[in-house]
């Protein structure tokens, strides 16, 4: 059985969840918060009606290798929470919970990302995780931390 790892991030945003959620509810915005080196593109044709059961397809490059990433929205609770899970892609398991909690009397949002993931491939997968995957995930979420506040403020 492959090990399951957890990545947690929190970020405070200067808008209430009701204003922040629509940004994350639009899958096209993933391109703007993903590092350009990944060449991340949404493939799902529009219009996209988001909710439980929505199937999304993406293309990206991981270290130059083309990868398809298909996800399914498993939970949908606007404006506070949603969960996407990988159906096809580079991980054995990818379960991403997005939570938006009101703070400052509802004037701001504490955004939480919790990613449960597993690389698979036994010992080789664990070596790759330690050598590459952890660093790549840290860089992706650091990029998001930098980009999200300005993008949400521009709504």
PDB file of C-alpha atoms in Angstrom:
ATOM      1  CA  UNK A   1       0.000   0.000   0.000  1.00  0.00           C
ATOM      2  CA  UNK A   2       1.369   3.413  -0.951  1.00  0.00           C
ATOM      3  CA  UNK A   3       1.891   5.991   1.791  1.00  0.00           C
ATOM      4  CA  UNK A   4      -0.566   8.867   1.971  1.00  0.00           C
ATOM      5  CA  UNK A   5       0.942  12.295   2.599  1.00  0.00           C
ATOM      6  CA  UNK A   6      -0.787  15.529   3.567  1.00  0.00           C
ATOM      7  CA  UNK A   7      -0.021  19.056   2.407  1.00  0.00           C
ATOM      8  CA  UNK A   8      -1.754  21.864   4.324  1.00  0.00           C
ATOM      9  CA  UNK A   9      -1.744  25.557   3.518  1.00  0.00           C
ATOM     10  CA  UNK A  10      -3.610  28.525   4.985  1.00  0.00           C
ATOM     11  CA  UNK A  11      -3.915  32.015   3.576  1.00  0.00           C
ATOM     12  CA  UNK A  12      -5.865  35.052   4.679  1.00  0.00           C
ATOM     13  CA  UNK A  13      -7.723  36.971   1.965  1.00  0.00           C
ATOM     14  CA  UNK A  14      -9.208  40.457   2.309  1.00  0.00           C
ATOM     15  CA  UNK A  15     -12.698  39.574   1.083  1.00  0.00           C
ATOM     16  CA  UNK A  16     -15.582  37.493   2.487  1.00  0.00           C
ATOM     17  CA  UNK A  17     -16.087  33.868   1.375  1.00  0.00           C
ATOM     18  CA  UNK A  18     -19.081  34.925  -0.735  1.00  0.00           C
ATOM     19  CA  UNK A  19     -16.704  37.009  -2.881  1.00  0.00           C
ATOM     20  CA  UNK A  20     -13.742  34.598  -2.804  1.00  0.00           C
ATOM     21  CA  UNK A  21     -15.626  31.384  -3.632  1.00  0.00           C
ATOM     22  CA  UNK A  22     -16.653  32.376  -7.193  1.00  0.00           C
ATOM     23  CA  UNK A  23     -12.974  32.813  -8.110  1.00  0.00           C
ATOM     24  CA  UNK A  24     -12.171  29.235  -7.068  1.00  0.00           C
ATOM     25  CA  UNK A  25     -15.444  27.940  -8.504  1.00  0.00           C
ATOM     26  CA  UNK A  26     -14.284  28.925 -11.987  1.00  0.00           C
ATOM     27  CA  UNK A  27     -11.880  26.215 -13.224  1.00  0.00           C
ATOM     28  CA  UNK A  28     -10.421  28.637 -15.801  1.00  0.00           C
ATOM     29  CA  UNK A  29      -8.764  30.501 -12.916  1.00  0.00           C
ATOM     30  CA  UNK A  30      -6.494  27.523 -12.200  1.00  0.00           C
ATOM     31  CA  UNK A  31      -4.352  28.573 -15.155  1.00  0.00           C
ATOM     32  CA  UNK A  32      -3.727  31.975 -13.521  1.00  0.00           C
ATOM     33  CA  UNK A  33      -2.629  30.471 -10.200  1.00  0.00           C
ATOM     34  CA  UNK A  34      -0.454  27.670 -11.587  1.00  0.00           C
ATOM     35  CA  UNK A  35       3.225  28.338 -12.373  1.00  0.00           C
ATOM     36  CA  UNK A  36       3.744  28.961 -16.125  1.00  0.00           C
ATOM     37  CA  UNK A  37       6.431  26.243 -16.298  1.00  0.00           C
ATOM     38  CA  UNK A  38       3.625  23.650 -15.939  1.00  0.00           C
ATOM     39  CA  UNK A  39       1.850  24.915 -19.094  1.00  0.00           C
ATOM     40  CA  UNK A  40      -1.445  24.134 -17.351  1.00  0.00           C
ATOM     41  CA  UNK A  41      -4.528  24.265 -19.638  1.00  0.00           C
ATOM     42  CA  UNK A  42      -8.198  23.557 -19.102  1.00  0.00           C
ATOM     43  CA  UNK A  43      -9.490  21.150 -21.763  1.00  0.00           C
ATOM     44  CA  UNK A  44     -13.109  20.855 -20.620  1.00  0.00           C
ATOM     45  CA  UNK A  45     -15.409  22.665 -23.064  1.00  0.00           C
ATOM     46  CA  UNK A  46     -17.433  25.585 -21.788  1.00  0.00           C
ATOM     47  CA  UNK A  47     -19.869  26.321 -20.348  1.00  0.00           C
ATOM     48  CA  UNK A  48     -18.970  24.378 -17.209  1.00  0.00           C
ATOM     49  CA  UNK A  49     -21.672  23.955 -14.577  1.00  0.00           C
ATOM     50  CA  UNK A  50     -19.804  23.390 -11.337  1.00  0.00           C
ATOM     51  CA  UNK A  51     -21.223  21.077  -8.673  1.00  0.00           C
ATOM     52  CA  UNK A  52     -20.978  17.545  -7.321  1.00  0.00           C
ATOM     53  CA  UNK A  53     -20.092  15.260 -10.216  1.00  0.00           C
ATOM     54  CA  UNK A  54     -18.531  17.906 -12.472  1.00  0.00           C
ATOM     55  CA  UNK A  55     -15.740  16.257 -14.486  1.00  0.00           C
ATOM     56  CA  UNK A  56     -12.802  18.496 -15.433  1.00  0.00           C
ATOM     57  CA  UNK A  57      -9.948  17.727 -17.821  1.00  0.00           C
ATOM     58  CA  UNK A  58      -6.590  19.471 -17.901  1.00  0.00           C
ATOM     59  CA  UNK A  59      -3.310  19.172 -19.749  1.00  0.00           C
ATOM     60  CA  UNK A  60       0.021  20.138 -18.219  1.00  0.00           C
ATOM     61  CA  UNK A  61       3.703  19.382 -18.312  1.00  0.00           C
ATOM     62  CA  UNK A  62       5.557  17.897 -15.359  1.00  0.00           C
ATOM     63  CA  UNK A  63       9.270  18.391 -15.813  1.00  0.00           C
ATOM     64  CA  UNK A  64       8.637  18.646 -19.556  1.00  0.00           C
ATOM     65  CA  UNK A  65       6.538  15.471 -19.776  1.00  0.00           C
ATOM     66  CA  UNK A  66       2.968  15.952 -21.098  1.00  0.00           C
ATOM     67  CA  UNK A  67       0.359  14.804 -18.590  1.00  0.00           C
ATOM     68  CA  UNK A  68      -3.430  14.608 -18.637  1.00  0.00           C
ATOM     69  CA  UNK A  69      -5.143  15.377 -15.346  1.00  0.00           C
ATOM     70  CA  UNK A  70      -8.814  14.547 -14.931  1.00  0.00           C
ATOM     71  CA  UNK A  71     -10.632  15.529 -11.750  1.00  0.00           C
ATOM     72  CA  UNK A  72     -14.092  15.101 -10.320  1.00  0.00           C
ATOM     73  CA  UNK A  73     -15.832  17.496  -7.947  1.00  0.00           C
ATOM     74  CA  UNK A  74     -16.771  15.238  -5.055  1.00  0.00           C
ATOM     75  CA  UNK A  75     -18.215  17.832  -2.660  1.00  0.00           C
ATOM     76  CA  UNK A  76     -19.654  21.272  -3.406  1.00  0.00           C
ATOM     77  CA  UNK A  77     -20.778  23.565  -0.574  1.00  0.00           C
ATOM     78  CA  UNK A  78     -20.692  27.215  -1.735  1.00  0.00           C
ATOM     79  CA  UNK A  79     -19.374  29.532  -0.444  1.00  0.00           C
ATOM     80  CA  UNK A  80     -17.447  27.530   2.153  1.00  0.00           C
ATOM     81  CA  UNK A  81     -16.040  24.280   0.778  1.00  0.00           C
ATOM     82  CA  UNK A  82     -15.439  22.007  -2.151  1.00  0.00           C
ATOM     83  CA  UNK A  83     -13.407  18.879  -2.817  1.00  0.00           C
ATOM     84  CA  UNK A  84     -11.800  17.733  -6.045  1.00  0.00           C
ATOM     85  CA  UNK A  85     -10.309  14.285  -6.567  1.00  0.00           C
ATOM     86  CA  UNK A  86      -8.052  13.023  -9.307  1.00  0.00           C
ATOM     87  CA  UNK A  87      -9.656  10.422 -11.558  1.00  0.00           C
ATOM     88  CA  UNK A  88      -6.663  10.204 -13.898  1.00  0.00           C
ATOM     89  CA  UNK A  89      -3.269  11.834 -13.567  1.00  0.00           C
ATOM     90  CA  UNK A  90       0.199  11.698 -12.105  1.00  0.00           C
ATOM     91  CA  UNK A  91      -0.744  10.599  -8.567  1.00  0.00           C
ATOM     92  CA  UNK A  92      -2.076   7.358  -7.178  1.00  0.00           C
ATOM     93  CA  UNK A  93      -4.253   9.529  -4.905  1.00  0.00           C
ATOM     94  CA  UNK A  94      -5.047  13.264  -5.054  1.00  0.00           C
ATOM     95  CA  UNK A  95      -7.827  14.511  -2.754  1.00  0.00           C
ATOM     96  CA  UNK A  96      -7.908  18.311  -2.453  1.00  0.00           C
ATOM     97  CA  UNK A  97     -10.197  19.992   0.079  1.00  0.00           C
ATOM     98  CA  UNK A  98     -10.701  23.748  -0.328  1.00  0.00           C
ATOM     99  CA  UNK A  99     -12.172  25.513   2.707  1.00  0.00           C
ATOM    100  CA  UNK A 100     -13.131  29.183   3.019  1.00  0.00           C
ATOM    101  CA  UNK A 101     -13.842  30.316   6.572  1.00  0.00           C
ATOM    102  CA  UNK A 102     -15.148  33.802   7.372  1.00  0.00           C
ATOM    103  CA  UNK A 103     -12.932  35.834   9.736  1.00  0.00           C
ATOM    104  CA  UNK A 104     -12.974  39.437  10.986  1.00  0.00           C
ATOM    105  CA  UNK A 105     -16.733  39.368  11.374  1.00  0.00           C
ATOM    106  CA  UNK A 106     -17.150  37.960   7.856  1.00  0.00           C
ATOM    107  CA  UNK A 107     -15.159  40.748   6.143  1.00  0.00           C
ATOM    108  CA  UNK A 108     -12.211  38.459   5.326  1.00  0.00           C
ATOM    109  CA  UNK A 109     -11.554  34.793   4.559  1.00  0.00           C
ATOM    110  CA  UNK A 110      -9.193  32.202   5.941  1.00  0.00           C
ATOM    111  CA  UNK A 111      -8.560  29.920   2.966  1.00  0.00           C
ATOM    112  CA  UNK A 112      -7.396  26.385   3.763  1.00  0.00           C
ATOM    113  CA  UNK A 113      -6.078  23.847   1.293  1.00  0.00           C
ATOM    114  CA  UNK A 114      -5.660  20.266   2.460  1.00  0.00           C
ATOM    115  CA  UNK A 115      -4.234  17.853  -0.091  1.00  0.00           C
ATOM    116  CA  UNK A 116      -4.033  14.146   0.661  1.00  0.00           C
ATOM    117  CA  UNK A 117      -1.819  12.538  -1.947  1.00  0.00           C
ATOM    118  CA  UNK A 118       0.062   9.378  -2.752  1.00  0.00           C
ATOM    119  CA  UNK A 119       2.686   8.958  -5.441  1.00  0.00           C
ATOM    120  CA  UNK A 120       2.591   5.172  -5.722  1.00  0.00           C
ATOM    121  CA  UNK A 121       5.388   3.101  -7.335  1.00  0.00           C
ATOM    122  CA  UNK A 122       6.708   1.749  -4.023  1.00  0.00           C
ATOM    123  CA  UNK A 123      10.249   2.661  -3.004  1.00  0.00           C
ATOM    124  CA  UNK A 124      10.936   4.421  -6.322  1.00  0.00           C
ATOM    125  CA  UNK A 125       7.852   6.577  -5.833  1.00  0.00           C
ATOM    126  CA  UNK A 126       8.972   7.509  -2.334  1.00  0.00           C
ATOM    127  CA  UNK A 127      12.416   8.490  -3.629  1.00  0.00           C
ATOM    128  CA  UNK A 128      10.764  10.627  -6.332  1.00  0.00           C
ATOM    129  CA  UNK A 129       8.432  12.172  -3.767  1.00  0.00           C
ATOM    130  CA  UNK A 130      11.289  13.193  -1.497  1.00  0.00           C
ATOM    131  CA  UNK A 131      13.543  14.361  -4.333  1.00  0.00           C
ATOM    132  CA  UNK A 132      11.007  16.083  -6.614  1.00  0.00           C
ATOM    133  CA  UNK A 133       7.328  15.970  -5.684  1.00  0.00           C
ATOM    134  CA  UNK A 134       7.556  17.726  -2.308  1.00  0.00           C
ATOM    135  CA  UNK A 135       9.632  20.539  -3.798  1.00  0.00           C
ATOM    136  CA  UNK A 136       7.303  20.856  -6.806  1.00  0.00           C
ATOM    137  CA  UNK A 137       4.167  21.007  -4.620  1.00  0.00           C
ATOM    138  CA  UNK A 138       5.802  23.589  -2.337  1.00  0.00           C
ATOM    139  CA  UNK A 139       6.631  25.738  -5.387  1.00  0.00           C
ATOM    140  CA  UNK A 140       3.115  25.427  -6.828  1.00  0.00           C
ATOM    141  CA  UNK A 141       1.439  26.442  -3.578  1.00  0.00           C
ATOM    142  CA  UNK A 142       3.966  29.252  -2.985  1.00  0.00           C
ATOM    143  CA  UNK A 143       3.094  30.606  -6.444  1.00  0.00           C
ATOM    144  CA  UNK A 144      -0.610  30.444  -5.560  1.00  0.00           C
ATOM    145  CA  UNK A 145       0.019  32.241  -2.274  1.00  0.00           C
ATOM    146  CA  UNK A 146       1.621  35.098  -4.202  1.00  0.00           C
ATOM    147  CA  UNK A 147      -0.976  35.287  -6.992  1.00  0.00           C
ATOM    148  CA  UNK A 148      -4.330  34.709  -5.297  1.00  0.00           C
ATOM    149  CA  UNK A 149      -4.683  37.917  -3.197  1.00  0.00           C
ATOM    150  CA  UNK A 150      -4.312  40.277  -6.185  1.00  0.00           C
ATOM    151  CA  UNK A 151      -6.538  38.142  -8.421  1.00  0.00           C
ATOM    152  CA  UNK A 152      -9.286  37.928  -5.797  1.00  0.00           C
ATOM    153  CA  UNK A 153      -9.001  41.684  -5.095  1.00  0.00           C
ATOM    154  CA  UNK A 154      -9.492  42.417  -8.808  1.00  0.00           C
ATOM    155  CA  UNK A 155     -12.926  40.738  -8.884  1.00  0.00           C
TER     156      UNK A 155
END
